[in-house]
Amino acid sequence: TVAEKVRRVVECGIPVMGHIGLTPQSIHQFGGYKIQGRTPEAAVKMLKDAQALEEAGVFGIVLETVPTPLATLITQKISVPTIGIGAGIGCDGQIQIINDILGSYTDFVPKHTKQYTKLADIMSSAITEYYNEVKAGTFPTDKQSFSMDESILAELK
């Protein structure tokens, strides 16, 4: 099991953070980016997995795309910290993808994400300005360039 493998890694002195619920590297097994733990069987399995990871020695567990009540229950039932991403307010801490909260993308915003700014607009404007300056020959200037002793250059010619 995963917990047995985790236990062996921890026994080697390597800290491990568990991750249950939606694991993006396994989305094809889940049929896409779907909420995990919504059926009774899946919820029981998730709780047991969290407990097994705790017993294996993880220092914390990420709960990803899990219903809030289940994430809260798991957090109450284990003693290691839980970090939620799309798991509601009942976890011990929260994490988000920096590109999501900064609004780096315009075509998709995950439901569990709050965009605090629209960096995509700022980035697009900056890239356009850069492109225009390079095309016009106004970038780079001496300020962004490096000089050398002219006598050395003369010797090379």
mmCIF file of C-alpha atoms in Angstrom:
data_model
loop_
_atom_site.group_PDB
_atom_site.id
_atom_site.type_symbol
_atom_site.label_atom_id
_atom_site.label_comp_id
_atom_site.label_asym_id
_atom_site.label_seq_id
_atom_site.Cartn_x
_atom_site.Cartn_y
_atom_site.Cartn_z
ATOM 1 C CA THR A 1 0.000 0.000 0.000
ATOM 2 C CA VAL A 2 0.958 3.641 -0.265
ATOM 3 C CA ALA A 3 1.051 3.887 3.531
ATOM 4 C CA GLU A 4 3.604 1.051 3.719
ATOM 5 C CA LYS A 5 5.822 2.811 1.176
ATOM 6 C CA VAL A 6 5.463 6.073 3.087
ATOM 7 C CA ARG A 7 6.413 4.322 6.335
ATOM 8 C CA ARG A 8 9.634 3.018 4.735
ATOM 9 C CA VAL A 9 10.537 6.483 3.436
ATOM 10 C CA VAL A 10 9.871 8.042 6.861
ATOM 11 C CA GLU A 11 11.969 5.313 8.521
ATOM 12 C CA CYS A 12 14.865 6.456 6.305
ATOM 13 C CA GLY A 13 14.578 9.896 7.900
ATOM 14 C CA ILE A 14 12.863 11.603 4.973
ATOM 15 C CA PRO A 15 9.883 13.777 5.964
ATOM 16 C CA VAL A 16 6.708 12.994 4.002
ATOM 17 C CA MET A 17 3.575 15.071 3.485
ATOM 18 C CA GLY A 18 0.583 12.945 2.521
ATOM 19 C CA HIS A 19 -1.824 13.942 -0.247
ATOM 20 C CA ILE A 20 -5.307 12.482 -0.619
ATOM 21 C CA GLY A 21 -8.431 13.374 -2.521
ATOM 22 C CA LEU A 22 -7.729 14.651 -6.004
ATOM 23 C CA THR A 23 -4.122 14.035 -6.891
ATOM 24 C CA PRO A 24 -3.503 15.833 -10.194
ATOM 25 C CA GLN A 25 -0.955 13.247 -11.300
ATOM 26 C CA SER A 26 -3.769 10.661 -11.181
ATOM 27 C CA ILE A 27 -6.614 12.604 -12.831
ATOM 28 C CA HIS A 28 -7.044 10.032 -15.582
ATOM 29 C CA GLN A 29 -7.765 7.355 -12.963
ATOM 30 C CA PHE A 30 -10.419 9.650 -11.464
ATOM 31 C CA GLY A 31 -12.016 10.480 -14.808
ATOM 32 C CA GLY A 32 -10.793 14.079 -14.757
ATOM 33 C CA TYR A 33 -10.719 16.868 -12.210
ATOM 34 C CA LYS A 34 -13.585 15.655 -10.025
ATOM 35 C CA ILE A 35 -14.498 16.117 -6.385
ATOM 36 C CA GLN A 36 -13.357 13.115 -4.357
ATOM 37 C CA GLY A 37 -15.057 11.428 -1.403
ATOM 38 C CA ARG A 38 -18.692 12.064 -2.296
ATOM 39 C CA THR A 39 -19.911 8.466 -1.990
ATOM 40 C CA PRO A 40 -20.079 6.621 1.341
ATOM 41 C CA GLU A 41 -17.446 4.131 0.156
ATOM 42 C CA ALA A 42 -15.099 6.846 -1.092
ATOM 43 C CA ALA A 43 -15.514 8.888 2.102
ATOM 44 C CA VAL A 44 -14.735 5.885 4.323
ATOM 45 C CA LYS A 45 -11.710 5.018 2.183
ATOM 46 C CA MET A 46 -10.433 8.586 2.357
ATOM 47 C CA LEU A 47 -10.726 8.667 6.156
ATOM 48 C CA LYS A 48 -8.956 5.296 6.425
ATOM 49 C CA ASP A 49 -6.242 6.482 4.025
ATOM 50 C CA ALA A 50 -5.680 9.597 6.145
ATOM 51 C CA GLN A 51 -5.428 7.506 9.309
ATOM 52 C CA ALA A 52 -3.046 5.053 7.608
ATOM 53 C CA LEU A 53 -0.835 7.911 6.420
ATOM 54 C CA GLU A 54 -0.799 9.360 9.927
ATOM 55 C CA GLU A 55 0.206 5.963 11.352
ATOM 56 C CA ALA A 56 2.912 5.721 8.669
ATOM 57 C CA GLY A 57 4.469 8.895 10.049
ATOM 58 C CA VAL A 58 3.550 11.736 7.692
ATOM 59 C CA PHE A 59 4.010 15.216 9.153
ATOM 60 C CA GLY A 60 0.816 16.495 7.502
ATOM 61 C CA ILE A 61 -1.738 15.721 4.810
ATOM 62 C CA VAL A 62 -2.978 17.771 1.867
ATOM 63 C CA LEU A 63 -6.711 17.283 1.262
ATOM 64 C CA GLU A 64 -7.494 18.276 -2.321
ATOM 65 C CA THR A 65 -10.937 18.789 -3.852
ATOM 66 C CA VAL A 66 -12.763 17.117 -0.978
ATOM 67 C CA PRO A 67 -16.222 18.098 0.342
ATOM 68 C CA THR A 68 -15.901 20.479 3.292
ATOM 69 C CA PRO A 69 -17.709 18.232 5.819
ATOM 70 C CA LEU A 70 -15.454 15.267 4.982
ATOM 71 C CA ALA A 71 -12.277 17.361 5.134
ATOM 72 C CA THR A 72 -13.418 18.758 8.495
ATOM 73 C CA LEU A 73 -14.118 15.252 9.842
ATOM 74 C CA ILE A 74 -10.730 13.949 8.673
ATOM 75 C CA THR A 75 -9.045 16.956 10.302
ATOM 76 C CA GLN A 76 -10.839 16.186 13.581
ATOM 77 C CA LYS A 77 -9.984 12.468 13.461
ATOM 78 C CA ILE A 78 -6.231 12.763 12.908
ATOM 79 C CA SER A 79 -3.546 14.565 14.879
ATOM 80 C CA VAL A 80 -1.276 15.735 12.038
ATOM 81 C CA PRO A 81 -2.112 19.047 10.342
ATOM 82 C CA THR A 82 -4.301 19.053 7.246
ATOM 83 C CA ILE A 83 -3.805 21.554 4.459
ATOM 84 C CA GLY A 84 -6.789 22.102 2.202
ATOM 85 C CA ILE A 85 -6.959 23.020 -1.448
ATOM 86 C CA GLY A 86 -10.578 22.995 -2.441
ATOM 87 C CA ALA A 87 -11.453 21.277 0.835
ATOM 88 C CA GLY A 88 -13.202 24.071 2.716
ATOM 89 C CA ILE A 89 -12.535 25.958 5.905
ATOM 90 C CA GLY A 90 -12.294 22.952 8.264
ATOM 91 C CA CYS A 91 -8.654 22.133 7.507
ATOM 92 C CA ASP A 92 -5.784 23.332 9.674
ATOM 93 C CA GLY A 93 -4.345 25.413 6.833
ATOM 94 C CA GLN A 94 -4.909 26.397 3.224
ATOM 95 C CA ILE A 95 -2.856 26.336 0.052
ATOM 96 C CA GLN A 96 -3.555 27.618 -3.434
ATOM 97 C CA ILE A 97 -1.693 27.604 -6.717
ATOM 98 C CA ILE A 98 0.009 31.002 -6.991
ATOM 99 C CA ASN A 99 -0.842 31.365 -10.694
ATOM 100 C CA ASP A 100 -4.519 30.821 -9.862
ATOM 101 C CA ILE A 101 -4.776 33.421 -7.093
ATOM 102 C CA LEU A 102 -2.754 35.952 -9.082
ATOM 103 C CA GLY A 103 -4.999 35.518 -12.120
ATOM 104 C CA SER A 104 -2.258 34.387 -14.492
ATOM 105 C CA TYR A 105 -4.834 32.714 -16.736
ATOM 106 C CA THR A 106 -7.977 34.132 -18.296
ATOM 107 C CA ASP A 107 -9.640 31.035 -19.729
ATOM 108 C CA PHE A 108 -10.203 28.993 -16.549
ATOM 109 C CA VAL A 109 -10.448 29.634 -12.823
ATOM 110 C CA PRO A 110 -10.868 26.577 -10.561
ATOM 111 C CA LYS A 111 -13.979 26.742 -8.373
ATOM 112 C CA HIS A 112 -11.887 26.591 -5.196
ATOM 113 C CA THR A 113 -9.783 29.581 -6.263
ATOM 114 C CA LYS A 114 -10.324 33.231 -5.521
ATOM 115 C CA GLN A 115 -8.421 35.507 -7.878
ATOM 116 C CA TYR A 116 -6.983 38.414 -5.921
ATOM 117 C CA THR A 117 -5.817 40.217 -9.054
ATOM 118 C CA LYS A 118 -5.805 39.738 -12.807
ATOM 119 C CA LEU A 119 -2.109 39.371 -13.468
ATOM 120 C CA ALA A 120 -2.819 38.013 -16.971
ATOM 121 C CA ASP A 121 -3.882 41.506 -18.074
ATOM 122 C CA ILE A 122 -0.771 43.088 -16.563
ATOM 123 C CA MET A 123 1.483 40.397 -18.077
ATOM 124 C CA SER A 124 -0.095 40.793 -21.503
ATOM 125 C CA SER A 125 0.428 44.545 -21.388
ATOM 126 C CA ALA A 126 4.064 44.158 -20.289
ATOM 127 C CA ILE A 127 4.828 41.578 -22.984
ATOM 128 C CA THR A 128 3.243 43.770 -25.648
ATOM 129 C CA GLU A 129 5.318 46.750 -24.495
ATOM 130 C CA TYR A 130 8.489 44.625 -24.520
ATOM 131 C CA TYR A 131 7.725 43.323 -28.017
ATOM 132 C CA ASN A 132 7.090 46.835 -29.329
ATOM 133 C CA GLU A 133 10.334 48.189 -27.818
ATOM 134 C CA VAL A 134 12.432 45.347 -29.246
ATOM 135 C CA LYS A 135 10.816 45.802 -32.659
ATOM 136 C CA ALA A 136 11.396 49.587 -32.548
ATOM 137 C CA GLY A 137 15.006 49.151 -31.398
ATOM 138 C CA THR A 138 14.471 51.039 -28.143
ATOM 139 C CA PHE A 139 15.246 48.007 -25.951
ATOM 140 C CA PRO A 140 17.791 47.245 -24.688
ATOM 141 C CA THR A 141 19.327 50.619 -23.882
ATOM 142 C CA ASP A 142 22.764 51.291 -22.417
ATOM 143 C CA LYS A 143 21.146 50.917 -18.994
ATOM 144 C CA GLN A 144 20.377 47.229 -19.699
ATOM 145 C CA SER A 145 23.681 46.543 -21.525
ATOM 146 C CA PHE A 146 27.314 45.978 -20.524
ATOM 147 C CA SER A 147 30.355 47.926 -21.668
ATOM 148 C CA MET A 148 34.007 47.009 -21.988
ATOM 149 C CA ASP A 149 37.334 48.765 -22.307
ATOM 150 C CA GLU A 150 37.557 50.113 -25.866
ATOM 151 C CA SER A 151 41.286 49.263 -26.079
ATOM 152 C CA ILE A 152 40.496 45.564 -25.630
ATOM 153 C CA LEU A 153 37.932 45.739 -28.385
ATOM 154 C CA ALA A 154 40.454 47.528 -30.644
ATOM 155 C CA GLU A 155 42.959 44.692 -30.133
ATOM 156 C CA LEU A 156 40.356 42.166 -31.272
ATOM 157 C CA LYS A 157 39.706 44.038 -34.504
#
